[in-house]
Coordinates of N, CA and C in Angstrom, one line a residue:
M24 N 0.8 -1.2 0.0 CA 0.0 0.0 0.0 C 0.9 1.2 0.0
M25 N 0.7 2.1 -1.0 CA 1.5 3.3 -1.1 C 0.9 4.4 -0.2
V26 N 1.8 5.1 0.5 CA 1.4 6.2 1.4 C 1.7 7.5 0.7
S27 N 0.7 8.4 0.6 CA 1.0 9.8 0.0 C 1.7 10.6 1.1
I28 N 2.9 11.2 0.7 CA 3.7 12.0 1.6 C 3.5 13.5 1.2
E29 N 3.0 14.3 2.1 CA 2.8 15.7 1.9 C 4.2 16.4 1.8
P30 N 4.3 17.3 0.8 CA 5.6 18.1 0.8 C 5.7 19.0 2.0
I31 N 6.9 19.2 2.4 CA 7.2 20.0 3.6 C 6.8 21.5 3.4
N32 N 7.0 22.0 2.2 CA 6.8 23.4 1.8 C 6.0 23.5 0.5
P33 N 4.7 23.0 0.5 CA 3.9 23.0 -0.7 C 3.7 24.4 -1.3
Q34 N 3.3 24.4 -2.6 CA 3.0 25.6 -3.3 C 1.5 25.7 -3.4
Y35 N 1.0 27.0 -3.4 CA -0.4 27.3 -3.5 C -0.7 28.3 -4.6
R36 N -1.8 28.2 -5.2 CA -2.3 29.2 -6.2 C -2.9 30.4 -5.4
I37 N -2.1 31.5 -5.4 CA -2.5 32.7 -4.6 C -2.9 33.8 -5.6
V38 N -4.2 34.2 -5.5 CA -4.7 35.4 -6.3 C -4.2 36.7 -5.5
E39 N -4.5 36.7 -4.2 CA -4.1 37.9 -3.4 C -4.2 37.5 -2.0
I40 N -3.4 38.2 -1.2 CA -3.5 38.2 0.3 C -3.6 39.6 0.7
F41 N -4.6 40.0 1.5 CA -4.8 41.4 2.0 C -5.5 41.4 3.3
E42 N -5.4 42.5 4.0 CA -6.2 42.7 5.2 C -7.3 43.7 5.0
S43 N -8.5 43.4 5.5 CA -9.6 44.3 5.4 C -10.6 43.9 6.4
L44 N -11.9 44.4 6.2 CA -13.0 44.0 7.0 C -13.9 43.1 6.1
Q45 N -14.5 42.1 6.8 CA -15.5 41.2 6.1 C -16.7 42.1 5.7
G46 N -17.0 42.1 4.4 CA -18.0 43.0 3.9 C -19.4 42.4 3.8
E47 N -19.6 41.1 4.1 CA -21.0 40.6 3.8 C -21.2 39.4 4.8
G48 N -22.5 39.1 5.0 CA -22.9 38.0 5.8 C -22.9 38.2 7.3
Y49 N -22.9 37.2 8.1 CA -23.0 37.3 9.5 C -21.8 38.0 10.1
N50 N -20.6 37.9 9.6 CA -19.4 38.5 10.2 C -19.0 39.8 9.6
T51 N -20.0 40.5 9.0 CA -19.8 41.8 8.4 C -19.1 42.7 9.5
G52 N -18.0 43.4 9.0 CA -17.2 44.3 9.9 C -16.1 43.6 10.6
M53 N -16.0 42.3 10.6 CA -14.9 41.6 11.3 C -13.5 41.8 10.6
P54 N -12.5 42.3 11.3 CA -11.2 42.4 10.7 C -10.6 41.1 10.4
A55 N -10.1 41.0 9.2 CA -9.6 39.7 8.7 C -8.5 39.8 7.7
I56 N -7.7 38.8 7.6 CA -6.8 38.7 6.5 C -7.4 37.7 5.5
F57 N -7.5 38.2 4.2 CA -8.1 37.3 3.2 C -7.0 36.6 2.4
I58 N -7.2 35.3 2.3 CA -6.3 34.6 1.4 C -7.2 34.0 0.3
R59 N -7.0 34.6 -0.9 CA -7.8 34.3 -2.1 C -7.0 33.3 -2.9
L60 N -7.6 32.1 -3.1 CA -6.9 31.0 -3.8 C -7.5 30.9 -5.3
G61 N -6.6 30.5 -6.1 CA -6.9 30.5 -7.6 C -7.7 29.2 -8.0
K62 N -8.4 29.3 -9.1 CA -9.1 28.3 -9.8 C -10.5 28.0 -9.1
C63 N -11.4 27.4 -9.8 CA -12.7 27.1 -9.3 C -13.3 25.9 -10.1
N64 N -14.2 25.2 -9.4 CA -14.8 24.1 -10.1 C -16.2 24.5 -10.7
L65 N -16.5 25.8 -10.7 CA -17.7 26.3 -11.3 C -17.3 27.5 -12.2
A66 N -18.2 28.0 -13.0 CA -17.9 29.1 -13.9 C -19.1 30.0 -14.0
C67 N -19.5 30.7 -12.9 CA -20.7 31.5 -12.9 C -20.4 32.8 -13.8
S68 N -21.4 33.1 -14.6 CA -21.2 34.2 -15.6 C -21.0 35.5 -15.0
W69 N -21.6 35.7 -13.7 CA -21.5 37.0 -13.1 C -20.4 37.1 -12.0
C70 N -19.5 36.1 -11.9 CA -18.5 36.1 -10.9 C -17.6 37.3 -11.1
D71 N -17.3 38.0 -9.9 CA -16.5 39.2 -10.0 C -15.0 39.0 -9.6
T72 N -14.6 37.8 -9.6 CA -13.2 37.4 -9.2 C -12.5 36.8 -10.3
D73 N -11.3 37.3 -10.6 CA -10.4 36.8 -11.7 C -9.6 35.7 -11.0
Y74 N -10.2 34.5 -10.8 CA -9.6 33.4 -10.1 C -8.6 32.7 -10.9
L75 N -8.4 33.0 -12.2 CA -7.4 32.3 -13.1 C -6.1 33.2 -13.1
C76 N -6.1 34.3 -12.5 CA -4.9 35.1 -12.4 C -4.3 35.0 -11.1
F77 N -3.3 34.1 -11.0 CA -2.7 33.8 -9.7 C -1.2 33.6 -9.8
E78 N -0.5 33.6 -8.7 CA 0.9 33.2 -8.7 C 1.1 32.1 -7.7
M79 N 2.1 31.3 -7.9 CA 2.4 30.2 -7.0 C 3.2 30.7 -5.9
M80 N 2.8 30.4 -4.7 CA 3.5 30.9 -3.5 C 3.6 29.7 -2.5
S81 N 4.8 29.6 -1.9 CA 5.0 28.4 -1.0 C 4.4 28.7 0.4
L82 N 4.2 27.6 1.1 CA 3.6 27.8 2.5 C 4.5 28.7 3.3
H83 N 5.8 28.6 3.2 CA 6.7 29.5 4.0 C 6.5 31.0 3.6
E84 N 6.3 31.2 2.3 CA 6.1 32.6 1.8 C 4.8 33.1 2.3
I85 N 3.7 32.3 2.3 CA 2.4 32.7 2.8 C 2.5 33.1 4.3
L86 N 3.1 32.2 5.1 CA 3.2 32.5 6.5 C 4.1 33.8 6.8
G87 N 5.1 34.0 6.0 CA 5.9 35.2 6.1 C 5.0 36.5 5.8
R88 N 4.2 36.3 4.7 CA 3.3 37.5 4.3 C 2.4 37.8 5.4
L89 N 1.9 36.8 6.1 CA 0.9 37.1 7.2 C 1.4 37.9 8.3
K90 N 2.7 37.8 8.6 CA 3.4 38.6 9.7 C 3.3 40.1 9.5
N91 N 3.0 40.5 8.2 CA 2.8 41.9 8.0 C 1.5 42.5 8.4
H92 N 0.6 41.6 8.8 CA -0.8 42.0 9.1 C -1.1 41.8 10.6
R93 N -2.1 42.5 11.1 CA -2.4 42.5 12.5 C -3.6 41.6 12.9
A94 N -4.5 41.4 11.9 CA -5.7 40.6 12.2 C -5.4 39.2 12.6
R95 N -6.2 38.6 13.5 CA -6.0 37.2 13.9 C -7.1 36.3 13.3
N96 N -8.0 36.9 12.4 CA -8.9 36.1 11.7 C -8.5 35.9 10.3
I97 N -8.6 34.8 9.7 CA -8.3 34.6 8.3 C -9.5 34.0 7.6
I98 N -9.8 34.6 6.4 CA -10.9 34.1 5.5 C -10.2 33.5 4.3
I99 N -10.4 32.2 4.2 CA -9.9 31.5 3.0 C -11.0 31.5 2.0
T100 N -10.7 32.1 0.8 CA -11.7 32.3 -0.2 C -11.2 32.0 -1.6
G101 N -11.9 32.3 -2.6 CA -11.4 31.9 -4.0 C -12.1 32.8 -5.0
G102 N -12.2 32.2 -6.2 CA -12.1 30.8 -6.6 C -12.8 29.9 -5.6
E103 N -12.4 28.6 -5.6 CA -13.0 27.6 -4.7 C -11.9 27.0 -3.9
P104 N -11.8 27.3 -2.6 CA -10.7 26.8 -1.8 C -10.6 25.3 -1.7
T105 N -11.7 24.5 -1.7 CA -11.6 23.1 -1.4 C -11.0 22.3 -2.5
I106 N -10.7 22.9 -3.7 CA -10.0 22.2 -4.8 C -8.5 22.4 -4.8
Q107 N -8.1 23.2 -3.8 CA -6.6 23.5 -3.7 C -5.8 22.3 -3.2
P108 N -4.8 21.9 -3.9 CA -3.9 20.8 -3.4 C -3.2 21.2 -2.1
H109 N -3.1 20.2 -1.3 CA -2.4 20.4 0.0 C -3.0 21.4 0.9
L110 N -4.4 21.6 0.8 CA -5.0 22.6 1.6 C -4.9 22.3 3.1
D111 N -5.0 21.1 3.5 CA -4.9 20.7 4.9 C -3.6 21.1 5.5
T112 N -2.5 21.1 4.7 CA -1.2 21.5 5.3 C -1.2 23.0 5.6
L113 N -1.8 23.8 4.7 CA -1.9 25.2 5.0 C -2.8 25.5 6.2
L114 N -3.9 24.8 6.3 CA -4.8 25.0 7.4 C -4.2 24.6 8.7
N115 N -3.5 23.5 8.7 CA -2.8 23.1 9.9 C -1.8 24.1 10.4
A116 N -1.0 24.7 9.5 CA 0.0 25.7 9.8 C -0.7 27.0 10.3
L117 N -1.8 27.3 9.8 CA -2.5 28.5 10.2 C -3.1 28.3 11.6
K118 N -3.7 27.1 11.9 CA -4.2 26.9 13.2 C -3.1 26.8 14.2
A119 N -2.0 26.2 13.9 CA -0.8 26.2 14.8 C -0.3 27.6 15.1
A120 N -0.5 28.5 14.2 CA -0.1 29.9 14.5 C -1.2 30.7 15.2
G121 N -2.3 30.0 15.6 CA -3.3 30.7 16.4 C -4.4 31.5 15.7
Y122 N -4.5 31.3 14.4 CA -5.6 32.1 13.7 C -6.9 31.4 13.8
Y123 N -8.0 32.2 13.8 CA -9.4 31.8 13.7 C -9.7 31.7 12.2
L124 N -10.1 30.5 11.7 CA -10.2 30.3 10.3 C -11.7 30.3 9.8
C125 N -11.9 31.1 8.8 CA -13.2 31.1 8.1 C -13.0 30.6 6.7
M126 N -14.0 30.0 6.1 CA -13.9 29.7 4.7 C -15.1 30.0 3.9
E127 N -15.0 30.6 2.7 CA -16.1 30.8 1.8 C -16.0 29.8 0.7
T128 N -17.0 29.0 0.6 CA -17.0 27.9 -0.4 C -18.3 27.7 -1.1
N129 N -18.3 27.2 -2.3 CA -19.6 26.9 -3.0 C -20.3 25.7 -2.4
G130 N -19.7 25.0 -1.6 CA -20.4 23.9 -0.8 C -20.5 22.6 -1.6
L131 N -19.9 22.4 -2.7 CA -20.0 21.1 -3.4 C -19.0 20.1 -2.8
N132 N -17.9 20.5 -2.2 CA -17.0 19.6 -1.6 C -16.9 19.7 -0.1
P133 N -16.5 18.6 0.6 CA -16.4 18.7 2.1 C -15.4 19.8 2.5
V134 N -15.7 20.3 3.7 CA -14.8 21.3 4.3 C -14.1 20.7 5.5
S135 N -12.8 21.1 5.6 CA -11.9 20.5 6.6 C -12.5 20.9 8.0
P136 N -12.4 20.0 9.0 CA -12.8 20.3 10.4 C -11.9 21.4 11.0
Q137 N -10.8 21.7 10.4 CA -9.9 22.8 10.9 C -10.6 24.2 10.7
I138 N -11.6 24.3 9.9 CA -12.3 25.6 9.7 C -13.3 25.8 10.8
D139 N -13.2 27.1 11.4 CA -14.0 27.4 12.5 C -15.4 28.0 12.1
F140 N -15.4 28.6 10.9 CA -16.7 29.2 10.5 C -16.8 29.0 9.0
V141 N -17.9 28.3 8.6 CA -18.1 28.0 7.1 C -19.2 28.9 6.6
A142 N -18.9 29.6 5.6 CA -19.9 30.4 4.8 C -20.0 29.8 3.4
T143 N -21.1 29.2 3.1 CA -21.3 28.5 1.8 C -22.2 29.3 1.0
S144 N -21.9 29.4 -0.3 CA -22.7 30.2 -1.3 C -23.1 29.2 -2.4
P145 N -24.1 28.4 -2.2 CA -24.6 27.5 -3.3 C -25.1 28.4 -4.5
K146 N -24.8 27.9 -5.7 CA -25.1 28.6 -6.9 C -26.3 28.0 -7.6
A147 N -27.4 28.8 -7.7 CA -28.6 28.4 -8.3 C -28.5 28.0 -9.8
C148 N -27.5 28.6 -10.5 CA -27.3 28.2 -11.9 C -26.7 26.8 -12.0
Y149 N -26.3 26.2 -10.9 CA -25.8 24.8 -10.9 C -26.7 24.0 -10.0
A150 N -28.0 24.2 -10.0 CA -28.9 23.6 -9.1 C -28.8 22.0 -9.2
D151 N -28.6 21.5 -10.4 CA -28.5 20.1 -10.6 C -27.4 19.5 -9.9
K152 N -26.3 20.2 -9.7 CA -25.1 19.6 -9.0 C -25.5 19.5 -7.5
Y153 N -26.2 20.6 -7.0 CA -26.5 20.6 -5.6 C -27.6 19.6 -5.2
A154 N -28.4 19.2 -6.2 CA -29.5 18.2 -6.0 C -28.8 16.9 -5.8
R155 N -27.7 16.7 -6.4 CA -27.0 15.4 -6.3 C -26.2 15.3 -5.0
S156 N -25.4 16.3 -4.7 CA -24.5 16.3 -3.5 C -24.0 17.6 -3.2
C157 N -24.0 17.9 -1.9 CA -23.3 19.1 -1.3 C -23.1 18.9 0.1
I158 N -22.4 19.9 0.8 CA -22.2 19.8 2.2 C -23.5 19.8 2.9
E159 N -23.6 19.2 4.1 CA -24.8 19.1 4.9 C -24.9 20.2 6.0
K160 N -23.8 20.8 6.3 CA -23.8 21.8 7.5 C -22.9 22.9 7.2
A161 N -23.3 24.1 7.6 CA -22.5 25.3 7.5 C -22.9 26.3 8.6
D162 N -22.1 27.3 8.8 CA -22.5 28.4 9.8 C -23.5 29.4 9.1
E163 N -23.2 29.7 7.8 CA -24.2 30.5 7.1 C -24.2 30.1 5.7
V164 N -25.4 30.4 5.1 CA -25.7 30.1 3.7 C -25.9 31.5 3.0
R165 N -25.2 31.7 1.9 CA -25.5 33.0 1.1 C -25.8 32.6 -0.3
V166 N -27.0 32.8 -0.8 CA -27.4 32.5 -2.2 C -27.5 33.8 -2.9
V167 N -26.9 33.8 -4.1 CA -27.0 35.0 -5.0 C -28.2 34.9 -5.8
A168 N -29.0 36.0 -5.8 CA -30.3 36.0 -6.5 C -30.0 36.4 -8.0
D169 N -29.5 35.4 -8.7 CA -29.2 35.7 -10.1 C -30.3 35.3 -11.1
G170 N -31.6 35.4 -10.6 CA -32.8 35.1 -11.3 C -33.8 34.7 -10.3
D171 N -34.8 33.9 -10.7 CA -35.8 33.4 -9.8 C -35.2 32.2 -9.0
V172 N -34.8 32.4 -7.8 CA -34.1 31.4 -7.0 C -34.9 30.8 -5.9
L173 N -36.2 31.1 -5.9 CA -37.1 30.6 -4.8 C -37.1 29.1 -4.6
A174 N -37.2 28.4 -5.7 CA -37.2 26.9 -5.7 C -35.9 26.4 -5.2
F175 N -34.8 27.1 -5.7 CA -33.5 26.6 -5.3 C -33.2 26.9 -3.8
C176 N -33.7 28.0 -3.3 CA -33.6 28.3 -1.8 C -34.3 27.3 -1.0
E177 N -35.5 26.9 -1.5 CA -36.2 25.8 -0.7 C -35.5 24.5 -0.8
Q178 N -34.8 24.2 -1.9 CA -34.0 23.0 -2.0 C -32.8 23.1 -1.0
I179 N -32.2 24.2 -0.9 CA -31.0 24.3 -0.1 C -31.4 24.3 1.4
E180 N -32.6 24.8 1.7 CA -33.0 24.7 3.1 C -33.1 23.2 3.6
Q181 N -33.5 22.4 2.6 CA -33.6 20.9 2.9 C -32.2 20.2 3.0
K182 N -31.3 20.8 2.2 CA -30.0 20.1 2.1 C -29.0 20.5 3.1
I183 N -29.0 21.8 3.5 CA -27.9 22.3 4.3 C -28.4 22.9 5.6
Q184 N -27.9 22.4 6.7 CA -28.3 22.9 8.0 C -27.4 24.1 8.4
A185 N -27.9 25.2 8.7 CA -27.1 26.4 9.0 C -27.9 27.3 10.0
E186 N -27.1 28.2 10.7 CA -27.7 29.1 11.6 C -28.3 30.3 10.9
H187 N -27.7 30.7 9.8 CA -28.1 32.0 9.1 C -28.2 31.7 7.6
F188 N -29.3 32.3 7.1 CA -29.5 32.2 5.6 C -29.7 33.6 5.0
Y189 N -28.9 33.8 4.0 CA -28.9 35.1 3.3 C -29.2 35.0 1.8
L190 N -29.9 36.0 1.3 CA -30.0 36.2 -0.1 C -29.3 37.5 -0.5
S191 N -28.4 37.4 -1.5 CA -27.6 38.5 -1.9 C -27.9 38.9 -3.4
P192 N -27.9 40.2 -3.6 CA -28.2 40.7 -5.0 C -27.1 40.3 -5.9
C193 N -27.5 40.1 -7.2 CA -26.5 39.8 -8.2 C -26.1 41.1 -9.0
E194 N -24.8 41.2 -9.1 CA -24.3 42.4 -9.8 C -23.9 42.1 -11.3
R195 N -24.5 42.8 -12.2 CA -24.2 42.6 -13.6 C -24.0 44.0 -14.2
N196 N -22.9 44.3 -14.9 CA -22.7 45.6 -15.6 C -22.9 46.7 -14.6
D197 N -22.3 46.5 -13.4 CA -22.3 47.5 -12.3 C -23.7 47.9 -11.8
E198 N -24.6 47.0 -12.0 CA -26.0 47.2 -11.4 C -26.4 46.0 -10.6
M199 N -27.0 46.3 -9.4 CA -27.4 45.2 -8.5 C -28.9 45.1 -8.6
N200 N -29.5 43.9 -8.6 CA -30.9 43.7 -8.6 C -31.5 43.7 -7.2
I201 N -31.3 44.9 -6.5 CA -31.7 45.0 -5.1 C -33.2 44.7 -4.9
Y202 N -34.0 45.4 -5.7 CA -35.5 45.3 -5.5 C -35.9 43.8 -5.7
D203 N -35.5 43.2 -6.7 CA -35.9 41.8 -6.9 C -35.4 40.9 -5.8
T204 N -34.2 41.2 -5.3 CA -33.7 40.4 -4.2 C -34.5 40.5 -2.9
I205 N -34.9 41.7 -2.5 CA -35.7 41.8 -1.3 C -37.1 41.3 -1.6
R206 N -37.6 41.4 -2.8 CA -38.9 40.9 -3.1 C -38.9 39.3 -2.9
Q207 N -37.8 38.7 -3.3 CA -37.8 37.2 -3.1 C -37.6 36.9 -1.7
I208 N -36.9 37.7 -0.9 CA -36.7 37.5 0.5 C -38.1 37.5 1.2
G209 N -38.9 38.5 0.8 CA -40.3 38.6 1.3 C -41.1 37.4 1.0
L210 N -41.0 36.9 -0.2 CA -41.8 35.7 -0.6 C -41.3 34.5 0.2
L211 N -40.0 34.3 0.4 CA -39.5 33.2 1.2 C -40.0 33.2 2.6
N212 N -39.9 34.4 3.2 CA -40.3 34.5 4.7 C -41.8 34.6 4.9
S213 N -42.6 34.8 3.9 CA -44.0 34.8 4.1 C -44.7 33.4 3.9
R214 N -43.9 32.4 3.6 CA -44.4 31.0 3.5 C -44.9 30.6 4.9
T215 N -46.0 30.0 4.9 CA -46.5 29.4 6.2 C -45.7 28.3 6.7
N216 N -45.1 27.6 5.8 CA -44.3 26.4 6.2 C -42.8 26.7 6.1
A217 N -42.4 27.9 6.2 CA -40.9 28.3 6.0 C -40.1 27.6 7.1
L218 N -39.0 27.0 6.7 CA -38.1 26.3 7.6 C -37.1 27.2 8.3
V219 N -36.8 28.3 7.6 CA -35.7 29.2 8.1 C -36.2 30.6 7.8
H220 N -35.4 31.6 8.4 CA -35.7 33.0 8.1 C -34.5 33.5 7.2
W221 N -34.9 34.1 6.1 CA -33.9 34.6 5.1 C -33.7 36.1 5.4
Q222 N -32.4 36.6 5.3 CA -32.1 38.0 5.4 C -31.3 38.5 4.2
L223 N -31.2 39.8 4.1 CA -30.4 40.4 3.0 C -29.0 40.5 3.4
S224 N -28.1 40.1 2.5 CA -26.7 40.4 2.6 C -26.2 41.1 1.4
V225 N -25.5 42.2 1.5 CA -25.0 43.0 0.4 C -23.5 43.1 0.6
Q226 N -22.8 43.4 -0.5 CA -21.3 43.5 -0.5 C -21.0 44.9 0.0
T227 N -21.1 45.2 1.3 CA -20.8 46.5 1.8 C -19.4 47.0 1.6
H228 N -18.5 46.1 1.4 CA -17.1 46.5 1.1 C -17.0 47.3 -0.2
K229 N -17.9 47.0 -1.1 CA -17.9 47.8 -2.4 C -18.4 49.2 -2.2
W230 N -19.5 49.3 -1.3 CA -20.0 50.6 -1.0 C -18.9 51.5 -0.3
A231 N -18.2 50.8 0.6 CA -17.2 51.5 1.4 C -15.8 51.6 0.6
E232 N -15.8 51.1 -0.6 CA -14.6 51.2 -1.4 C -13.4 50.5 -0.7
M233 N -13.7 49.4 -0.1 CA -12.6 48.6 0.5 C -12.3 47.5 -0.5
E234 N -11.2 46.8 -0.2 CA -10.8 45.6 -1.0 C -11.8 44.5 -0.8

């Protein structure tokens, strides 16, 4: 039986590392260091992240970069973090350094138990994938209202157990469908058999002109 040996100093696809405030969801306003990883297993037409533009950075280089920042919270985001090779090695190193770890994921792949807070953003445009398989538990769910997502939200309520559920407006050509988003929130919350309470989450970091 062959045993896979993890490299001591693995390389990672890094789009950017920066310190800012969390701009959306339950942790809005939380100081954090964002580690944005490259590549994704989906291709949403409205995605605002150039996840194919990245550089390879070693684990030691990443840890060295973090010393330039003060925040003790780290948000692992993408792209899609769960497809990153040697991710557990990075997470182990970050936990050993005492960081509180959050992850933003599309929820199609399992999330490491090293993550302290899971924010999943299931994509309605890939509803068939989520019908087959997705994570079963998260701390928060954020669905982008990129159309009529009512049926998808009801599907996700059944699939993913979470403390907080959010609907976020979709931005296309610098315009957000705020009205339609809050209209759909109202319809979700007015159901007599509603399983959860949906709230609005907007990308406040764009309004504040933060990274």
